[in-house]
PDB file of C-alpha atoms in Angstrom:
ATOM      1  CA  UNK V  23     137.231  -3.649 147.619  1.00  0.00           C
ATOM      2  CA  UNK V  24     136.414  -6.693 149.679  1.00  0.00           C
ATOM      3  CA  UNK V  25     133.516  -6.635 152.135  1.00  0.00           C
ATOM      4  CA  UNK V  26     133.898  -8.028 155.606  1.00  0.00           C
ATOM      5  CA  UNK V  27     130.807  -9.335 157.359  1.00  0.00           C
ATOM      6  CA  UNK V  28     130.828  -9.976 161.085  1.00  0.00           C
ATOM      7  CA  UNK V  29     128.597 -12.758 162.355  1.00  0.00           C
ATOM      8  CA  UNK V  30     125.514 -11.235 163.935  1.00  0.00           C
ATOM      9  CA  UNK V  31     124.133 -12.956 167.031  1.00  0.00           C
ATOM     10  CA  UNK V  32     121.122 -14.938 165.861  1.00  0.00           C
ATOM     11  CA  UNK V  33     119.160 -13.699 168.872  1.00  0.00           C
ATOM     12  CA  UNK V  34     119.457 -10.153 167.465  1.00  0.00           C
ATOM     13  CA  UNK V  35     118.387 -10.785 163.859  1.00  0.00           C
ATOM     14  CA  UNK V  36     114.945  -9.322 164.606  1.00  0.00           C
ATOM     15  CA  UNK V  37     116.607  -5.925 165.158  1.00  0.00           C
ATOM     16  CA  UNK V  38     117.572  -5.877 161.473  1.00  0.00           C
ATOM     17  CA  UNK V  39     114.229  -6.865 160.004  1.00  0.00           C
ATOM     18  CA  UNK V  40     111.834  -5.032 162.321  1.00  0.00           C
ATOM     19  CA  UNK V  41     108.424  -5.154 160.609  1.00  0.00           C
ATOM     20  CA  UNK V  42     106.733  -1.876 161.455  1.00  0.00           C
ATOM     21  CA  UNK V  43     105.629   0.438 164.208  1.00  0.00           C
ATOM     22  CA  UNK V  44     105.207  -0.655 167.789  1.00  0.00           C
ATOM     23  CA  UNK V  45     101.478  -0.951 168.456  1.00  0.00           C
ATOM     24  CA  UNK V  46      99.120  -1.520 171.341  1.00  0.00           C
ATOM     25  CA  UNK V  47      96.823  -4.529 171.031  1.00  0.00           C
ATOM     26  CA  UNK V  48      93.569  -4.348 172.964  1.00  0.00           C
ATOM     27  CA  UNK V  49      91.296  -7.261 173.794  1.00  0.00           C
ATOM     28  CA  UNK V  50      88.250  -7.691 176.000  1.00  0.00           C
ATOM     29  CA  UNK V  51      87.028 -10.851 177.633  1.00  0.00           C
ATOM     30  CA  UNK V  52      84.101 -11.142 180.021  1.00  0.00           C
ATOM     31  CA  UNK V  53      83.806  -7.362 180.129  1.00  0.00           C
ATOM     32  CA  UNK V  54      87.449  -6.843 181.121  1.00  0.00           C
ATOM     33  CA  UNK V  55      89.502  -4.805 178.649  1.00  0.00           C
ATOM     34  CA  UNK V  56      93.241  -5.317 178.396  1.00  0.00           C
ATOM     35  CA  UNK V  57      96.081  -3.779 176.422  1.00  0.00           C
ATOM     36  CA  UNK V  58      99.533  -5.106 175.538  1.00  0.00           C
ATOM     37  CA  UNK V  59     102.494  -3.772 173.594  1.00  0.00           C
ATOM     38  CA  UNK V  60     103.254  -5.612 170.348  1.00  0.00           C
ATOM     39  CA  UNK V  61     106.001  -5.205 167.781  1.00  0.00           C
ATOM     40  CA  UNK V  62     105.923  -8.564 165.996  1.00  0.00           C
ATOM     41  CA  UNK V  63     103.395  -8.050 163.210  1.00  0.00           C
ATOM     42  CA  UNK V  64     103.255  -7.588 159.453  1.00  0.00           C
ATOM     43  CA  UNK V  65     100.827  -7.051 156.591  1.00  0.00           C
ATOM     44  CA  UNK V  66     100.123 -10.245 154.660  1.00  0.00           C
ATOM     45  CA  UNK V  67      97.349  -9.124 152.271  1.00  0.00           C
ATOM     46  CA  UNK V  68      96.057  -5.861 150.792  1.00  0.00           C
ATOM     47  CA  UNK V  69      92.350  -6.666 150.366  1.00  0.00           C
ATOM     48  CA  UNK V  70      90.918  -7.644 152.622  1.00  0.00           C
ATOM     49  CA  UNK V  71      93.649  -6.168 154.809  1.00  0.00           C
ATOM     50  CA  UNK V  72      95.213  -9.032 156.766  1.00  0.00           C
ATOM     51  CA  UNK V  73      97.807  -8.604 159.491  1.00  0.00           C
ATOM     52  CA  UNK V  74      99.859 -11.446 160.970  1.00  0.00           C
ATOM     53  CA  UNK V  75     100.808 -10.942 164.594  1.00  0.00           C
ATOM     54  CA  UNK V  76     102.491 -12.940 167.302  1.00  0.00           C
ATOM     55  CA  UNK V  77     100.823 -12.949 170.709  1.00  0.00           C
ATOM     56  CA  UNK V  78     102.628 -15.277 173.070  1.00  0.00           C
ATOM     57  CA  UNK V  79     100.651 -17.874 174.961  1.00  0.00           C
ATOM     58  CA  UNK V  80     102.334 -16.412 178.060  1.00  0.00           C
ATOM     59  CA  UNK V  81     100.604 -13.053 177.496  1.00  0.00           C
ATOM     60  CA  UNK V  82      97.330 -12.400 179.311  1.00  0.00           C
ATOM     61  CA  UNK V  83      95.873 -11.149 175.994  1.00  0.00           C
ATOM     62  CA  UNK V  84      96.389 -14.516 174.274  1.00  0.00           C
ATOM     63  CA  UNK V  85      93.388 -16.224 175.920  1.00  0.00           C
ATOM     64  CA  UNK V  86      91.086 -13.262 175.249  1.00  0.00           C
ATOM     65  CA  UNK V  87      92.130 -13.058 171.592  1.00  0.00           C
ATOM     66  CA  UNK V  88      91.692 -16.784 171.127  1.00  0.00           C
ATOM     67  CA  UNK V  89      88.291 -16.950 172.848  1.00  0.00           C
ATOM     68  CA  UNK V  90      86.686 -13.793 171.397  1.00  0.00           C
ATOM     69  CA  UNK V  91      88.449 -13.718 168.034  1.00  0.00           C
ATOM     70  CA  UNK V  92      88.540  -9.918 168.219  1.00  0.00           C
ATOM     71  CA  UNK V  93      91.112  -7.212 168.926  1.00  0.00           C
ATOM     72  CA  UNK V  94      92.060  -3.643 168.143  1.00  0.00           C
ATOM     73  CA  UNK V  95      95.510  -2.703 166.901  1.00  0.00           C
ATOM     74  CA  UNK V  96      96.001   0.836 168.193  1.00  0.00           C
ATOM     75  CA  UNK V  97      98.915   2.750 166.675  1.00  0.00           C
ATOM     76  CA  UNK V  98     100.545   5.225 169.068  1.00  0.00           C
ATOM     77  CA  UNK V  99     102.664   8.219 168.139  1.00  0.00           C
ATOM     78  CA  UNK V 100     106.104   8.797 169.591  1.00  0.00           C
ATOM     79  CA  UNK V 101     104.605  10.973 172.332  1.00  0.00           C
ATOM     80  CA  UNK V 102     103.366   7.738 173.958  1.00  0.00           C
ATOM     81  CA  UNK V 103     106.806   6.057 173.989  1.00  0.00           C
ATOM     82  CA  UNK V 104     107.114   5.870 177.787  1.00  0.00           C
ATOM     83  CA  UNK V 105     103.550   4.574 178.132  1.00  0.00           C
ATOM     84  CA  UNK V 106     104.090   1.953 175.426  1.00  0.00           C
ATOM     85  CA  UNK V 107     107.140   0.595 177.274  1.00  0.00           C
ATOM     86  CA  UNK V 108     105.363   0.609 180.649  1.00  0.00           C
ATOM     87  CA  UNK V 109     102.331  -1.218 179.190  1.00  0.00           C
ATOM     88  CA  UNK V 110     104.708  -3.844 177.792  1.00  0.00           C
ATOM     89  CA  UNK V 111     106.494  -4.312 181.095  1.00  0.00           C
ATOM     90  CA  UNK V 112     103.533  -5.519 183.161  1.00  0.00           C
ATOM     91  CA  UNK V 113     100.722  -8.030 182.887  1.00  0.00           C
ATOM     92  CA  UNK V 114      97.008  -7.362 182.619  1.00  0.00           C
ATOM     93  CA  UNK V 115      96.491 -10.323 184.952  1.00  0.00           C
ATOM     94  CA  UNK V 116      97.413  -8.099 187.872  1.00  0.00           C
ATOM     95  CA  UNK V 117      96.663  -4.594 186.544  1.00  0.00           C
ATOM     96  CA  UNK V 118      94.013  -2.530 184.843  1.00  0.00           C
ATOM     97  CA  UNK V 119      96.549  -1.096 182.425  1.00  0.00           C
ATOM     98  CA  UNK V 120      94.109   1.476 181.053  1.00  0.00           C
ATOM     99  CA  UNK V 121      93.733   3.059 184.500  1.00  0.00           C
ATOM    100  CA  UNK V 122      97.320   2.534 185.583  1.00  0.00           C
ATOM    101  CA  UNK V 123      98.780   4.258 182.510  1.00  0.00           C
ATOM    102  CA  UNK V 124      96.081   6.845 181.837  1.00  0.00           C
ATOM    103  CA  UNK V 125      94.787   5.358 178.583  1.00  0.00           C
ATOM    104  CA  UNK V 126      91.191   6.064 177.620  1.00  0.00           C
ATOM    105  CA  UNK V 127      89.184   3.084 176.291  1.00  0.00           C
ATOM    106  CA  UNK V 128      86.504   3.973 173.749  1.00  0.00           C
ATOM    107  CA  UNK V 129      83.835   1.633 172.362  1.00  0.00           C
ATOM    108  CA  UNK V 130      84.659   0.129 168.996  1.00  0.00           C
ATOM    109  CA  UNK V 131      82.092  -0.095 166.219  1.00  0.00           C
ATOM    110  CA  UNK V 132      82.665  -3.679 164.968  1.00  0.00           C
ATOM    111  CA  UNK V 133      84.436  -5.556 167.813  1.00  0.00           C
ATOM    112  CA  UNK V 134      84.225  -5.898 171.591  1.00  0.00           C
ATOM    113  CA  UNK V 135      87.836  -4.797 172.219  1.00  0.00           C
ATOM    114  CA  UNK V 136      88.187  -1.073 172.985  1.00  0.00           C
ATOM    115  CA  UNK V 137      89.814   1.642 170.908  1.00  0.00           C
ATOM    116  CA  UNK V 138      92.449   3.815 172.611  1.00  0.00           C
ATOM    117  CA  UNK V 139      91.640   7.523 172.418  1.00  0.00           C
ATOM    118  CA  UNK V 140      95.292   8.586 172.735  1.00  0.00           C
ATOM    119  CA  UNK V 141      96.333   6.584 169.637  1.00  0.00           C
ATOM    120  CA  UNK V 142      96.084   8.180 166.189  1.00  0.00           C
ATOM    121  CA  UNK V 143      94.753   5.019 164.533  1.00  0.00           C
ATOM    122  CA  UNK V 144      92.682   2.076 165.808  1.00  0.00           C
ATOM    123  CA  UNK V 145      92.313  -0.956 163.543  1.00  0.00           C
ATOM    124  CA  UNK V 146      89.311  -3.054 164.535  1.00  0.00           C
ATOM    125  CA  UNK V 147      90.173  -6.678 163.773  1.00  0.00           C
ATOM    126  CA  UNK V 148      88.719 -10.158 163.746  1.00  0.00           C
ATOM    127  CA  UNK V 149      90.761 -13.345 163.752  1.00  0.00           C
ATOM    128  CA  UNK V 150      90.682 -14.676 160.190  1.00  0.00           C
ATOM    129  CA  UNK V 151      92.998 -17.682 160.407  1.00  0.00           C
ATOM    130  CA  UNK V 152      94.370 -19.779 163.279  1.00  0.00           C
ATOM    131  CA  UNK V 153      96.350 -22.835 162.074  1.00  0.00           C
ATOM    132  CA  UNK V 154      99.674 -21.319 163.155  1.00  0.00           C
ATOM    133  CA  UNK V 155      98.430 -20.192 166.591  1.00  0.00           C
ATOM    134  CA  UNK V 156      99.135 -23.532 168.222  1.00  0.00           C
ATOM    135  CA  UNK V 157     102.643 -23.905 166.852  1.00  0.00           C
ATOM    136  CA  UNK V 158     103.914 -20.306 166.608  1.00  0.00           C
ATOM    137  CA  UNK V 159     101.369 -18.113 168.467  1.00  0.00           C
ATOM    138  CA  UNK V 160     100.707 -16.474 165.072  1.00  0.00           C
ATOM    139  CA  UNK V 161      97.255 -14.995 164.516  1.00  0.00           C
ATOM    140  CA  UNK V 162      96.025 -13.680 161.173  1.00  0.00           C
ATOM    141  CA  UNK V 163      93.751 -10.701 161.803  1.00  0.00           C
ATOM    142  CA  UNK V 164      91.412  -9.121 159.268  1.00  0.00           C
ATOM    143  CA  UNK V 165      90.956  -5.374 159.644  1.00  0.00           C
ATOM    144  CA  UNK V 166      87.197  -4.693 159.516  1.00  0.00           C
ATOM    145  CA  UNK V 167      87.285  -0.977 160.365  1.00  0.00           C
ATOM    146  CA  UNK V 168      90.107   1.576 160.396  1.00  0.00           C
ATOM    147  CA  UNK V 169      89.325   4.918 162.083  1.00  0.00           C
ATOM    148  CA  UNK V 170      92.408   7.156 161.965  1.00  0.00           C
ATOM    149  CA  UNK V 171      93.644  10.704 162.339  1.00  0.00           C
ATOM    150  CA  UNK V 172      96.652  12.164 160.511  1.00  0.00           C
ATOM    151  CA  UNK V 173      99.836  10.084 160.550  1.00  0.00           C
ATOM    152  CA  UNK V 174     102.328  11.387 163.108  1.00  0.00           C
ATOM    153  CA  UNK V 175     105.778   9.910 163.727  1.00  0.00           C
ATOM    154  CA  UNK V 176     105.661   6.305 164.970  1.00  0.00           C
ATOM    155  CA  UNK V 177     107.963   4.198 167.153  1.00  0.00           C
ATOM    156  CA  UNK V 178     109.963   1.279 165.772  1.00  0.00           C
ATOM    157  CA  UNK V 179     111.457  -1.212 168.225  1.00  0.00           C
ATOM    158  CA  UNK V 180     115.149  -1.954 167.802  1.00  0.00           C
ATOM    159  CA  UNK V 181     115.498  -4.181 170.869  1.00  0.00           C
ATOM    160  CA  UNK V 182     116.357  -3.781 174.526  1.00  0.00           C
ATOM    161  CA  UNK V 183     114.584  -0.451 175.034  1.00  0.00           C
ATOM    162  CA  UNK V 184     115.921   1.169 171.839  1.00  0.00           C
ATOM    163  CA  UNK V 185     113.525   2.714 169.340  1.00  0.00           C
ATOM    164  CA  UNK V 186     113.807   4.650 166.109  1.00  0.00           C
ATOM    165  CA  UNK V 187     111.307   7.254 164.977  1.00  0.00           C
ATOM    166  CA  UNK V 188     109.951   7.556 161.434  1.00  0.00           C
ATOM    167  CA  UNK V 189     112.125   9.772 159.273  1.00  0.00           C
ATOM    168  CA  UNK V 190     111.727  11.460 155.929  1.00  0.00           C
ATOM    169  CA  UNK V 191     109.547   9.847 153.277  1.00  0.00           C
ATOM    170  CA  UNK V 192     111.285   8.787 150.073  1.00  0.00           C
ATOM    171  CA  UNK V 193     109.136   8.601 146.933  1.00  0.00           C
ATOM    172  CA  UNK V 194     110.412   6.439 144.057  1.00  0.00           C
ATOM    173  CA  UNK V 195     108.492   5.692 140.845  1.00  0.00           C
ATOM    174  CA  UNK V 196     107.174   2.170 141.222  1.00  0.00           C
ATOM    175  CA  UNK V 197     104.565  -0.260 139.982  1.00  0.00           C
ATOM    176  CA  UNK V 198     104.344  -1.744 143.468  1.00  0.00           C
ATOM    177  CA  UNK V 199     101.193  -1.035 145.402  1.00  0.00           C
TER     178      UNK V 199
END
């Protein structure tokens, strides 16, 4: 049997290699909290836990993250799908997104950025590395605290308003961590 591969549009490659759940990134600068939707992130180290994430210079959160060096990665369940999309479709420059979308900010323990009560996990983070920020808007964040509840189903962005939801867990004997 011979396989036939169609050329995939290069602008859609990210739909094939989606890195993980859609998250909400919170920042706070000069006493003003903000939240943005983020799907471009990945783990880059186990211990200490390091997460690489792209925050565009065009995003209102970019300046706050760069100046404070702190953020919270809040992981929503699928029940927040509509809110996650709405948060991602407007700017914090013009809106208090917490009020507008009914999200409850809670004080974090280690950073100035707020936790989100409605999310099942809130990873308090500090910027650990910045050399790729100027070229690729890529921040390396170190998780310094990880309060979480049980793991519900999460959203995974497939592009253009399409999402998949976590499915069954497959366990395979492995030496991988």
